[in-house]
PDB file of N, CA and C in Angstrom:
ATOM      1  N   MET A1425      28.488  21.782   3.470  1.00 61.00           N
ATOM      2  CA  MET A1425      27.499  21.984   4.419  1.00 61.00           C
ATOM      3  C   MET A1425      27.956  21.279   5.744  1.00 61.00           C
ATOM      4  N   SER A1426      27.790  22.064   6.857  1.00 78.00           N
ATOM      5  CA  SER A1426      27.916  21.360   8.197  1.00 78.00           C
ATOM      6  C   SER A1426      26.570  20.990   8.770  1.00 78.00           C
ATOM      7  N   ALA A1427      26.609  19.976   9.593  1.00 85.00           N
ATOM      8  CA  ALA A1427      25.442  19.572  10.182  1.00 85.00           C
ATOM      9  C   ALA A1427      25.579  19.537  11.796  1.00 85.00           C
ATOM     10  N   ASP A1428      24.570  19.639  12.509  1.00 89.00           N
ATOM     11  CA  ASP A1428      24.550  19.537  13.938  1.00 89.00           C
ATOM     12  C   ASP A1428      24.199  18.130  14.331  1.00 89.00           C
ATOM     13  N   PRO A1429      25.057  17.264  14.629  1.00 91.00           N
ATOM     14  CA  PRO A1429      24.791  15.850  15.020  1.00 91.00           C
ATOM     15  C   PRO A1429      23.768  15.711  16.118  1.00 91.00           C
ATOM     16  N   ASN A1430      23.727  16.612  17.108  1.00 93.00           N
ATOM     17  CA  ASN A1430      22.797  16.487  18.137  1.00 93.00           C
ATOM     18  C   ASN A1430      21.280  16.687  17.608  1.00 93.00           C
ATOM     19  N   ARG A1431      21.213  17.681  16.639  1.00 92.00           N
ATOM     20  CA  ARG A1431      19.889  18.012  16.150  1.00 92.00           C
ATOM     21  C   ARG A1431      19.524  16.810  15.219  1.00 92.00           C
ATOM     22  N   LEU A1432      20.403  16.283  14.452  1.00 93.00           N
ATOM     23  CA  LEU A1432      20.057  15.219  13.543  1.00 93.00           C
ATOM     24  C   LEU A1432      19.593  14.065  14.331  1.00 93.00           C
ATOM     25  N   ARG A1433      20.304  13.676  15.501  1.00 94.00           N
ATOM     26  CA  ARG A1433      19.880  12.576  16.389  1.00 94.00           C
ATOM     27  C   ARG A1433      18.512  12.836  16.981  1.00 94.00           C
ATOM     28  N   GLN A1434      18.269  14.062  17.377  1.00 94.00           N
ATOM     29  CA  GLN A1434      16.930  14.366  17.951  1.00 94.00           C
ATOM     30  C   GLN A1434      15.894  14.295  16.905  1.00 94.00           C
ATOM     31  N   MET A1435      16.169  14.674  15.690  1.00 93.00           N
ATOM     32  CA  MET A1435      15.254  14.602  14.629  1.00 93.00           C
ATOM     33  C   MET A1435      14.819  13.169  14.362  1.00 93.00           C
ATOM     34  N   ILE A1436      15.730  12.286  14.146  1.00 93.00           N
ATOM     35  CA  ILE A1436      15.431  10.890  13.923  1.00 93.00           C
ATOM     36  C   ILE A1436      14.820  10.192  15.129  1.00 93.00           C
ATOM     37  N   GLY A1437      15.314  10.527  16.320  1.00 93.00           N
ATOM     38  CA  GLY A1437      14.735  10.020  17.545  1.00 93.00           C
ATOM     39  C   GLY A1437      13.231  10.447  17.693  1.00 93.00           C
ATOM     40  N   ASN A1438      12.887  11.733  17.426  1.00 91.00           N
ATOM     41  CA  ASN A1438      11.520  12.184  17.444  1.00 91.00           C
ATOM     42  C   ASN A1438      10.634  11.432  16.484  1.00 91.00           C
ATOM     43  N   LEU A1439      11.187  11.229  15.244  1.00 91.00           N
ATOM     44  CA  LEU A1439      10.279  10.487  14.237  1.00 91.00           C
ATOM     45  C   LEU A1439       9.974   9.074  14.704  1.00 91.00           C
ATOM     46  N   VAL A1440      11.012   8.504  15.151  1.00 92.00           N
ATOM     47  CA  VAL A1440      10.976   7.036  15.580  1.00 92.00           C
ATOM     48  C   VAL A1440      10.037   6.898  16.844  1.00 92.00           C
ATOM     49  N   ALA A1441      10.312   7.787  17.891  1.00 89.00           N
ATOM     50  CA  ALA A1441       9.647   7.610  19.084  1.00 89.00           C
ATOM     51  C   ALA A1441       8.090   8.024  18.823  1.00 89.00           C
ATOM     52  N   ASN A1442       7.852   9.018  18.009  1.00 85.00           N
ATOM     53  CA  ASN A1442       6.436   9.356  17.616  1.00 85.00           C
ATOM     54  C   ASN A1442       5.735   8.093  16.920  1.00 85.00           C
ATOM     55  N   ALA A1443       6.467   7.524  16.078  1.00 86.00           N
ATOM     56  CA  ALA A1443       5.841   6.358  15.410  1.00 86.00           C
ATOM     57  C   ALA A1443       5.573   5.212  16.301  1.00 86.00           C
ATOM     58  N   ILE A1444       6.444   4.954  17.178  1.00 87.00           N
ATOM     59  CA  ILE A1444       6.253   3.841  18.158  1.00 87.00           C
ATOM     60  C   ILE A1444       5.147   4.116  19.150  1.00 87.00           C
ATOM     61  N   ARG A1445       5.056   5.422  19.598  1.00 82.00           N
ATOM     62  CA  ARG A1445       4.063   5.911  20.501  1.00 82.00           C
ATOM     63  C   ARG A1445       2.675   5.797  19.933  1.00 82.00           C
ATOM     64  N   HIS A1446       2.583   5.930  18.651  1.00 79.00           N
ATOM     65  CA  HIS A1446       1.149   6.004  17.991  1.00 79.00           C
ATOM     66  C   HIS A1446       0.931   4.714  17.216  1.00 79.00           C
ATOM     67  N   THR A1447       1.730   3.677  17.355  1.00 84.00           N
ATOM     68  CA  THR A1447       1.427   2.469  16.721  1.00 84.00           C
ATOM     69  C   THR A1447       0.951   1.470  17.832  1.00 84.00           C
ATOM     70  N   PRO A1448      -0.277   0.863  17.485  1.00 82.00           N
ATOM     71  CA  PRO A1448      -0.878  -0.015  18.507  1.00 82.00           C
ATOM     72  C   PRO A1448      -0.092  -1.253  18.738  1.00 82.00           C
ATOM     73  N   GLU A1449      -0.152  -1.905  19.812  1.00 86.00           N
ATOM     74  CA  GLU A1449       0.496  -3.142  20.139  1.00 86.00           C
ATOM     75  C   GLU A1449       0.329  -4.155  19.008  1.00 86.00           C
ATOM     76  N   GLY A1450       1.397  -4.682  18.533  1.00 88.00           N
ATOM     77  CA  GLY A1450       1.331  -5.627  17.443  1.00 88.00           C
ATOM     78  C   GLY A1450       1.493  -5.002  16.114  1.00 88.00           C
ATOM     79  N   GLY A1451       1.592  -3.691  16.043  1.00 87.00           N
ATOM     80  CA  GLY A1451       1.636  -2.978  14.773  1.00 87.00           C
ATOM     81  C   GLY A1451       3.089  -3.001  14.348  1.00 87.00           C
ATOM     82  N   ARG A1452       3.383  -2.278  13.223  1.00 90.00           N
ATOM     83  CA  ARG A1452       4.727  -2.292  12.636  1.00 90.00           C
ATOM     84  C   ARG A1452       5.103  -0.843  12.290  1.00 90.00           C
ATOM     85  N   VAL A1453       6.395  -0.548  12.615  1.00 93.00           N
ATOM     86  CA  VAL A1453       7.029   0.716  12.221  1.00 93.00           C
ATOM     87  C   VAL A1453       8.140   0.372  11.277  1.00 93.00           C
ATOM     88  N   THR A1454       8.160   0.939  10.087  1.00 94.00           N
ATOM     89  CA  THR A1454       9.200   0.631   9.164  1.00 94.00           C
ATOM     90  C   THR A1454      10.059   1.817   8.922  1.00 94.00           C
ATOM     91  N   ILE A1455      11.331   1.705   9.004  1.00 95.00           N
ATOM     92  CA  ILE A1455      12.338   2.808   8.866  1.00 95.00           C
ATOM     93  C   ILE A1455      13.155   2.526   7.579  1.00 95.00           C
ATOM     94  N   ARG A1456      13.156   3.475   6.635  1.00 95.00           N
ATOM     95  CA  ARG A1456      13.998   3.288   5.363  1.00 95.00           C
ATOM     96  C   ARG A1456      14.932   4.547   5.303  1.00 95.00           C
ATOM     97  N   ALA A1457      16.154   4.293   4.810  1.00 95.00           N
ATOM     98  CA  ALA A1457      17.046   5.373   4.636  1.00 95.00           C
ATOM     99  C   ALA A1457      17.779   5.075   3.289  1.00 95.00           C
ATOM    100  N   GLY A1458      18.160   6.191   2.646  1.00 96.00           N
ATOM    101  CA  GLY A1458      18.846   6.056   1.387  1.00 96.00           C
ATOM    102  C   GLY A1458      19.706   7.352   1.072  1.00 96.00           C
ATOM    103  N   VAL A1459      20.721   7.146   0.438  1.00 95.00           N
ATOM    104  CA  VAL A1459      21.510   8.272   0.000  1.00 95.00           C
ATOM    105  C   VAL A1459      21.781   8.348  -1.515  1.00 95.00           C
ATOM    106  N   THR A1460      21.559   9.517  -2.115  1.00 92.00           N
ATOM    107  CA  THR A1460      21.815   9.668  -3.553  1.00 92.00           C
ATOM    108  C   THR A1460      23.003  10.619  -3.544  1.00 92.00           C
ATOM    109  N   ALA A1461      23.505  11.021  -4.808  1.00 87.00           N
ATOM    110  CA  ALA A1461      24.581  11.957  -4.902  1.00 87.00           C
ATOM    111  C   ALA A1461      24.382  13.218  -4.139  1.00 87.00           C
ATOM    112  N   ASP A1462      23.111  13.672  -3.999  1.00 92.00           N
ATOM    113  CA  ASP A1462      22.900  14.983  -3.367  1.00 92.00           C
ATOM    114  C   ASP A1462      21.829  15.005  -2.193  1.00 92.00           C
ATOM    115  N   ARG A1463      21.472  13.867  -1.829  1.00 93.00           N
ATOM    116  CA  ARG A1463      20.342  13.807  -0.841  1.00 93.00           C
ATOM    117  C   ARG A1463      20.323  12.673   0.121  1.00 93.00           C
ATOM    118  N   LEU A1464      20.099  12.863   1.384  1.00 94.00           N
ATOM    119  CA  LEU A1464      19.868  11.703   2.350  1.00 94.00           C
ATOM    120  C   LEU A1464      18.349  11.748   2.575  1.00 94.00           C
ATOM    121  N   THR A1465      17.668  10.493   2.493  1.00 94.00           N
ATOM    122  CA  THR A1465      16.272  10.463   2.789  1.00 94.00           C
ATOM    123  C   THR A1465      16.121   9.485   3.873  1.00 94.00           C
ATOM    124  N   VAL A1466      15.284   9.777   4.894  1.00 94.00           N
ATOM    125  CA  VAL A1466      14.915   8.904   5.983  1.00 94.00           C
ATOM    126  C   VAL A1466      13.387   8.938   6.030  1.00 94.00           C
ATOM    127  N   ALA A1467      12.820   7.722   5.900  1.00 93.00           N
ATOM    128  CA  ALA A1467      11.312   7.577   5.916  1.00 93.00           C
ATOM    129  C   ALA A1467      10.837   6.695   7.013  1.00 93.00           C
ATOM    130  N   VAL A1468       9.885   7.168   7.734  1.00 92.00           N
ATOM    131  CA  VAL A1468       9.376   6.257   8.834  1.00 92.00           C
ATOM    132  C   VAL A1468       7.806   5.980   8.504  1.00 92.00           C
ATOM    133  N   ALA A1469       7.505   4.718   8.306  1.00 89.00           N
ATOM    134  CA  ALA A1469       6.069   4.403   7.850  1.00 89.00           C
ATOM    135  C   ALA A1469       5.455   3.795   9.192  1.00 89.00           C
ATOM    136  N   VAL A1470       4.172   4.093   9.356  1.00 83.00           N
ATOM    137  CA  VAL A1470       3.335   3.645  10.487  1.00 83.00           C
ATOM    138  C   VAL A1470       1.849   3.521  10.040  1.00 83.00           C
ATOM    139  N   ILE A1471       1.122   3.032  10.904  1.00 78.00           N
ATOM    140  CA  ILE A1471      -0.304   2.928  10.563  1.00 78.00           C
ATOM    141  C   ILE A1471      -0.910   4.298  10.305  1.00 78.00           C
ATOM    142  N   GLY A1472      -1.807   4.347   9.338  1.00 68.00           N
ATOM    143  CA  GLY A1472      -2.315   5.682   8.859  1.00 68.00           C
ATOM    144  C   GLY A1472      -2.977   6.575   9.803  1.00 68.00           C
ATOM    145  N   ILE A1473      -2.793   7.840   9.526  1.00 75.00           N
ATOM    146  CA  ILE A1473      -3.512   8.850  10.278  1.00 75.00           C
ATOM    147  C   ILE A1473      -4.634   9.423   9.381  1.00 75.00           C
ATOM    148  N   SER A1474      -5.568  10.134  10.087  1.00 74.00           N
ATOM    149  CA  SER A1474      -6.719  10.685   9.345  1.00 74.00           C
ATOM    150  C   SER A1474      -6.175  11.746   8.343  1.00 74.00           C
ATOM    151  N   ALA A1475      -6.860  11.881   7.210  1.00 72.00           N
ATOM    152  CA  ALA A1475      -6.563  12.767   6.148  1.00 72.00           C
ATOM    153  C   ALA A1475      -6.793  14.219   6.748  1.00 72.00           C
ATOM    154  N   ASP A1476      -7.819  14.310   7.520  1.00 74.00           N
ATOM    155  CA  ASP A1476      -8.132  15.611   8.164  1.00 74.00           C
ATOM    156  C   ASP A1476      -6.914  16.026   9.025  1.00 74.00           C
ATOM    157  N   ASP A1477      -6.244  15.159   9.608  1.00 78.00           N
ATOM    158  CA  ASP A1477      -5.071  15.486  10.639  1.00 78.00           C
ATOM    159  C   ASP A1477      -3.755  15.808   9.931  1.00 78.00           C
ATOM    160  N   LEU A1478      -3.628  15.265   8.709  1.00 75.00           N
ATOM    161  CA  LEU A1478      -2.395  15.307   8.022  1.00 75.00           C
ATOM    162  C   LEU A1478      -1.800  16.708   7.947  1.00 75.00           C
ATOM    163  N   PRO A1479      -2.612  17.787   7.593  1.00 78.00           N
ATOM    164  CA  PRO A1479      -2.079  19.141   7.479  1.00 78.00           C
ATOM    165  C   PRO A1479      -1.421  19.787   8.780  1.00 78.00           C
ATOM    166  N   ARG A1480      -1.830  19.173   9.900  1.00 77.00           N
ATOM    167  CA  ARG A1480      -1.384  19.812  11.121  1.00 77.00           C
ATOM    168  C   ARG A1480      -0.341  19.003  11.871  1.00 77.00           C
ATOM    169  N   VAL A1481       0.130  17.803  11.328  1.00 80.00           N
ATOM    170  CA  VAL A1481       0.968  16.958  12.186  1.00 80.00           C
ATOM    171  C   VAL A1481       2.278  17.726  12.483  1.00 80.00           C
ATOM    172  N   PHE A1482       2.713  18.657  11.709  1.00 79.00           N
ATOM    173  CA  PHE A1482       3.940  19.326  12.081  1.00 79.00           C
ATOM    174  C   PHE A1482       3.726  20.674  12.850  1.00 79.00           C
ATOM    175  N   ASP A1483       2.449  20.939  13.285  1.00 79.00           N
ATOM    176  CA  ASP A1483       2.230  22.213  14.081  1.00 79.00           C
ATOM    177  C   ASP A1483       2.678  21.944  15.460  1.00 79.00           C
ATOM    178  N   ARG A1484       3.157  23.057  16.122  1.00 73.00           N
ATOM    179  CA  ARG A1484       3.663  22.961  17.433  1.00 73.00           C
ATOM    180  C   ARG A1484       2.370  22.764  18.435  1.00 73.00           C
ATOM    181  N   PHE A1485       2.588  21.889  19.290  1.00 62.00           N
ATOM    182  CA  PHE A1485       1.621  21.612  20.359  1.00 62.00           C
ATOM    183  C   PHE A1485       0.453  20.869  19.872  1.00 62.00           C
ATOM    184  N   TRP A1486       0.444  20.525  18.637  1.00 59.00           N
ATOM    185  CA  TRP A1486      -0.871  19.810  18.166  1.00 59.00           C
ATOM    186  C   TRP A1486      -0.683  18.228  18.427  1.00 59.00           C
ATOM    187  N   ARG A1487      -1.721  17.671  18.728  1.00 59.00           N
ATOM    188  CA  ARG A1487      -1.954  16.199  18.937  1.00 59.00           C
ATOM    189  C   ARG A1487      -3.151  15.693  18.248  1.00 59.00           C
ATOM    190  N   ALA A1488      -2.931  14.472  17.597  1.00 58.00           N
ATOM    191  CA  ALA A1488      -4.072  13.907  16.823  1.00 58.00           C
ATOM    192  C   ALA A1488      -5.163  13.501  17.836  1.00 58.00           C
ATOM    193  N   ASP A1489      -4.777  13.059  18.966  1.00 55.00           N
ATOM    194  CA  ASP A1489      -5.814  12.667  20.030  1.00 55.00           C
ATOM    195  C   ASP A1489      -5.810  13.839  21.055  1.00 55.00           C
ATOM    196  N   ALA A1490      -6.869  14.575  20.841  1.00 52.00           N
ATOM    197  CA  ALA A1490      -7.016  15.790  21.770  1.00 52.00           C
ATOM    198  C   ALA A1490      -7.123  15.464  23.280  1.00 52.00           C
ATOM    199  N   SER A1491      -7.393  14.283  23.570  1.00 49.00           N
ATOM    200  CA  SER A1491      -7.591  13.899  24.907  1.00 49.00           C
ATOM    201  C   SER A1491      -6.191  13.540  25.624  1.00 49.00           C
ATOM    202  N   ARG A1492      -5.064  13.519  24.841  1.00 50.00           N
ATOM    203  CA  ARG A1492      -3.838  13.275  25.291  1.00 50.00           C
ATOM    204  C   ARG A1492      -3.276  14.544  26.014  1.00 50.00           C
ATOM    205  N   THR A1493      -2.484  14.274  27.044  1.00 49.00           N
ATOM    206  CA  THR A1493      -1.822  15.469  27.717  1.00 49.00           C
ATOM    207  C   THR A1493      -0.330  15.114  27.686  1.00 49.00           C
ATOM    208  N   ARG A1494       0.510  16.011  28.208  1.00 47.00           N
ATOM    209  CA  ARG A1494       1.875  15.726  28.238  1.00 47.00           C
ATOM    210  C   ARG A1494       2.272  14.437  29.021  1.00 47.00           C
ATOM    211  N   SER A1495       1.404  14.187  30.062  1.00 52.00           N
ATOM    212  CA  SER A1495       1.703  12.999  30.905  1.00 52.00           C
ATOM    213  C   SER A1495       1.173  11.691  30.181  1.00 52.00           C
ATOM    214  N   THR A1496       0.405  11.820  29.236  1.00 50.00           N
ATOM    215  CA  THR A1496      -0.181  10.575  28.618  1.00 50.00           C
ATOM    216  C   THR A1496       0.217  10.504  27.231  1.00 50.00           C
ATOM    217  N   GLY A1497       0.951  11.301  26.545  1.00 55.00           N
ATOM    218  CA  GLY A1497       1.238  11.267  25.127  1.00 55.00           C
ATOM    219  C   GLY A1497       2.165  12.370  24.575  1.00 55.00           C
ATOM    220  N   GLY A1498       3.136  12.904  25.275  1.00 59.00           N
ATOM    221  CA  GLY A1498       4.048  13.786  24.707  1.00 59.00           C
ATOM    222  C   GLY A1498       3.532  15.275  24.777  1.00 59.00           C
ATOM    223  N   SER A1499       4.469  16.201  24.347  1.00 59.00           N
ATOM    224  CA  SER A1499       4.126  17.609  24.416  1.00 59.00           C
ATOM    225  C   SER A1499       3.575  18.185  23.117  1.00 59.00           C
ATOM    226  N   GLY A1500       3.467  17.428  22.060  1.00 65.00           N
ATOM    227  CA  GLY A1500       3.015  17.973  20.786  1.00 65.00           C
ATOM    228  C   GLY A1500       4.117  18.684  19.999  1.00 65.00           C
ATOM    229  N   LEU A1501       5.398  18.513  20.410  1.00 74.00           N
ATOM    230  CA  LEU A1501       6.377  19.265  19.872  1.00 74.00           C
ATOM    231  C   LEU A1501       7.384  18.464  18.921  1.00 74.00           C
ATOM    232  N   GLY A1502       7.307  17.076  19.065  1.00 80.00           N
ATOM    233  CA  GLY A1502       8.241  16.267  18.429  1.00 80.00           C
ATOM    234  C   GLY A1502       8.403  16.444  16.886  1.00 80.00           C
ATOM    235  N   LEU A1503       7.134  16.402  16.198  1.00 88.00           N
ATOM    236  CA  LEU A1503       7.214  16.541  14.809  1.00 88.00           C
ATOM    237  C   LEU A1503       7.443  17.979  14.279  1.00 88.00           C
ATOM    238  N   SER A1504       7.146  18.932  15.100  1.00 88.00           N
ATOM    239  CA  SER A1504       7.453  20.257  14.817  1.00 88.00           C
ATOM    240  C   SER A1504       9.032  20.468  14.875  1.00 88.00           C
ATOM    241  N   ILE A1505       9.647  19.877  15.781  1.00 90.00           N
ATOM    242  CA  ILE A1505      11.114  19.888  15.981  1.00 90.00           C
ATOM    243  C   ILE A1505      11.698  19.244  14.757  1.00 90.00           C
ATOM    244  N   VAL A1506      11.151  18.083  14.221  1.00 92.00           N
ATOM    245  CA  VAL A1506      11.670  17.377  13.112  1.00 92.00           C
ATOM    246  C   VAL A1506      11.592  18.391  11.944  1.00 92.00           C
ATOM    247  N   ARG A1507      10.539  19.005  11.729  1.00 94.00           N
ATOM    248  CA  ARG A1507      10.502  19.880  10.552  1.00 94.00           C
ATOM    249  C   ARG A1507      11.387  21.059  10.625  1.00 94.00           C
ATOM    250  N   ARG A1508      11.489  21.771  11.818  1.00 93.00           N
ATOM    251  CA  ARG A1508      12.443  22.776  11.986  1.00 93.00           C
ATOM    252  C   ARG A1508      13.914  22.394  11.875  1.00 93.00           C
ATOM    253  N   SER A1509      14.222  21.305  12.326  1.00 93.00           N
ATOM    254  CA  SER A1509      15.535  20.829  12.232  1.00 93.00           C
ATOM    255  C   SER A1509      15.937  20.469  10.792  1.00 93.00           C
ATOM    256  N   ALA A1510      14.992  19.837  10.144  1.00 94.00           N
ATOM    257  CA  ALA A1510      15.217  19.478   8.615  1.00 94.00           C
ATOM    258  C   ALA A1510      15.447  20.817   7.916  1.00 94.00           C
ATOM    259  N   GLU A1511      14.556  21.802   8.069  1.00 94.00           N
ATOM    260  CA  GLU A1511      14.751  23.048   7.425  1.00 94.00           C
ATOM    261  C   GLU A1511      15.970  23.830   7.755  1.00 94.00           C
ATOM    262  N   ALA A1512      16.455  23.753   9.099  1.00 94.00           N
ATOM    263  CA  ALA A1512      17.670  24.379   9.415  1.00 94.00           C
ATOM    264  C   ALA A1512      18.897  23.706   8.798  1.00 94.00           C
ATOM    265  N   HIS A1513      18.756  22.553   8.373  1.00 94.00           N
ATOM    266  CA  HIS A1513      19.767  21.827   7.734  1.00 94.00           C
ATOM    267  C   HIS A1513      19.695  21.956   6.170  1.00 94.00           C
ATOM    268  N   GLY A1514      18.693  22.753   5.687  1.00 95.00           N
ATOM    269  CA  GLY A1514      18.463  22.942   4.238  1.00 95.00           C
ATOM    270  C   GLY A1514      17.638  21.869   3.574  1.00 95.00           C
ATOM    271  N   GLY A1515      16.926  21.122   4.506  1.00 95.00           N
ATOM    272  CA  GLY A1515      16.099  20.024   3.862  1.00 95.00           C
ATOM    273  C   GLY A1515      14.643  20.313   4.159  1.00 95.00           C
ATOM    274  N   THR A1516      13.884  19.173   4.029  1.00 95.00           N
ATOM    275  CA  THR A1516      12.391  19.191   4.213  1.00 95.00           C
ATOM    276  C   THR A1516      11.852  18.056   5.084  1.00 95.00           C
ATOM    277  N   ALA A1517      10.762  18.217   5.643  1.00 94.00           N
ATOM    278  CA  ALA A1517      10.005  17.116   6.423  1.00 94.00           C
ATOM    279  C   ALA A1517       8.649  17.176   5.754  1.00 94.00           C
ATOM    280  N   ALA A1518       8.070  15.985   5.416  1.00 92.00           N
ATOM    281  CA  ALA A1518       6.731  15.883   4.907  1.00 92.00           C
ATOM    282  C   ALA A1518       5.933  14.660   5.445  1.00 92.00           C
ATOM    283  N   ALA A1519       4.726  14.666   5.316  1.00 90.00           N
ATOM    284  CA  ALA A1519       3.992  13.438   5.695  1.00 90.00           C
ATOM    285  C   ALA A1519       2.903  13.241   4.646  1.00 90.00           C
ATOM    286  N   GLU A1520       2.683  11.965   4.394  1.00 88.00           N
ATOM    287  CA  GLU A1520       1.632  11.485   3.440  1.00 88.00           C
ATOM    288  C   GLU A1520       0.929  10.385   3.981  1.00 88.00           C
ATOM    289  N   SER A1521      -0.388  10.217   3.650  1.00 85.00           N
ATOM    290  CA  SER A1521      -1.134   9.187   4.259  1.00 85.00           C
ATOM    291  C   SER A1521      -2.204   8.798   3.295  1.00 85.00           C
ATOM    292  N   PRO A1522      -1.845   8.051   2.186  1.00 81.00           N
ATOM    293  CA  PRO A1522      -2.856   7.594   1.312  1.00 81.00           C
ATOM    294  C   PRO A1522      -3.830   6.630   2.040  1.00 81.00           C
ATOM    295  N   PRO A1523      -5.198   6.845   1.730  1.00 76.00           N
ATOM    296  CA  PRO A1523      -6.205   5.950   2.444  1.00 76.00           C
ATOM    297  C   PRO A1523      -5.885   4.454   2.274  1.00 76.00           C
ATOM    298  N   GLY A1524      -5.906   3.779   3.391  1.00 76.00           N
ATOM    299  CA  GLY A1524      -5.867   2.371   3.427  1.00 76.00           C
ATOM    300  C   GLY A1524      -4.342   1.848   3.340  1.00 76.00           C
ATOM    301  N   VAL A1525      -3.396   2.809   3.281  1.00 78.00           N
ATOM    302  CA  VAL A1525      -1.959   2.369   3.056  1.00 78.00           C
ATOM    303  C   VAL A1525      -1.119   2.699   4.227  1.00 78.00           C
ATOM    304  N   GLY A1526      -1.442   3.657   5.048  1.00 82.00           N
ATOM    305  CA  GLY A1526      -0.551   3.980   6.100  1.00 82.00           C
ATOM    306  C   GLY A1526       0.014   5.285   5.966  1.00 82.00           C
ATOM    307  N   SER A1527       0.753   5.849   6.963  1.00 86.00           N
ATOM    308  CA  SER A1527       1.388   7.101   6.887  1.00 86.00           C
ATOM    309  C   SER A1527       2.827   6.995   6.715  1.00 86.00           C
ATOM    310  N   THR A1528       3.473   7.829   6.056  1.00 91.00           N
ATOM    311  CA  THR A1528       4.861   7.899   5.813  1.00 91.00           C
ATOM    312  C   THR A1528       5.416   9.316   6.126  1.00 91.00           C
ATOM    313  N   PHE A1529       6.345   9.390   7.173  1.00 91.00           N
ATOM    314  CA  PHE A1529       6.978  10.675   7.414  1.00 91.00           C
ATOM    315  C   PHE A1529       8.400  10.643   6.841  1.00 91.00           C
ATOM    316  N   THR A1530       8.649  11.621   6.035  1.00 94.00           N
ATOM    317  CA  THR A1530       9.941  11.609   5.249  1.00 94.00           C
ATOM    318  C   THR A1530      10.721  12.918   5.580  1.00 94.00           C
ATOM    319  N   VAL A1531      11.997  12.727   5.874  1.00 96.00           N
ATOM    320  CA  VAL A1531      13.004  13.838   5.974  1.00 96.00           C
ATOM    321  C   VAL A1531      13.936  13.679   4.842  1.00 96.00           C
ATOM    322  N   ARG A1532      14.153  14.775   4.147  1.00 95.00           N
ATOM    323  CA  ARG A1532      15.055  14.806   3.047  1.00 95.00           C
ATOM    324  C   ARG A1532      16.110  15.869   3.394  1.00 95.00           C
ATOM    325  N   LEU A1533      17.443  15.601   3.344  1.00 96.00           N
ATOM    326  CA  LEU A1533      18.486  16.511   3.699  1.00 96.00           C
ATOM    327  C   LEU A1533      19.460  16.497   2.584  1.00 96.00           C
ATOM    328  N   PRO A1534      20.018  17.689   2.224  1.00 95.00           N
ATOM    329  CA  PRO A1534      21.138  17.742   1.261  1.00 95.00           C
ATOM    330  C   PRO A1534      22.340  17.143   1.835  1.00 95.00           C
ATOM    331  N   THR A1535      23.199  16.537   0.910  1.00 90.00           N
ATOM    332  CA  THR A1535      24.452  15.884   1.373  1.00 90.00           C
ATOM    333  C   THR A1535      25.609  16.809   1.068  1.00 90.00           C
ATOM    334  N   THR A1536      25.319  17.849   0.260  1.00 81.00           N
ATOM    335  CA  THR A1536      26.357  18.814  -0.049  1.00 81.00           C
ATOM    336  C   THR A1536      26.188  20.208   0.466  1.00 81.00           C
TER     337      THR A1536
END
């Protein structure tokens, strides 16, 4: 399988930038990566998001904070690009947010 290094950089950059943008001052962003025989996994963990918002986080132009505009909080495309890039590389992008634990955004890509 071939990969587009520019799209992979953009995907990881969007995940990390989004996490930093939405983490309050003094908060923590955790990035984990691992490789198995057939899969690369990158996970970015941040402070939790609402369970109501979770199904929409990868939607184009969607923002958890409706009062944000492009000038105050991005275009609402970052996570959509993450999912589309992961899928274009034969992988997946997912989000989970167990109550009281925080949110984790995970990208899984095949290595073969």
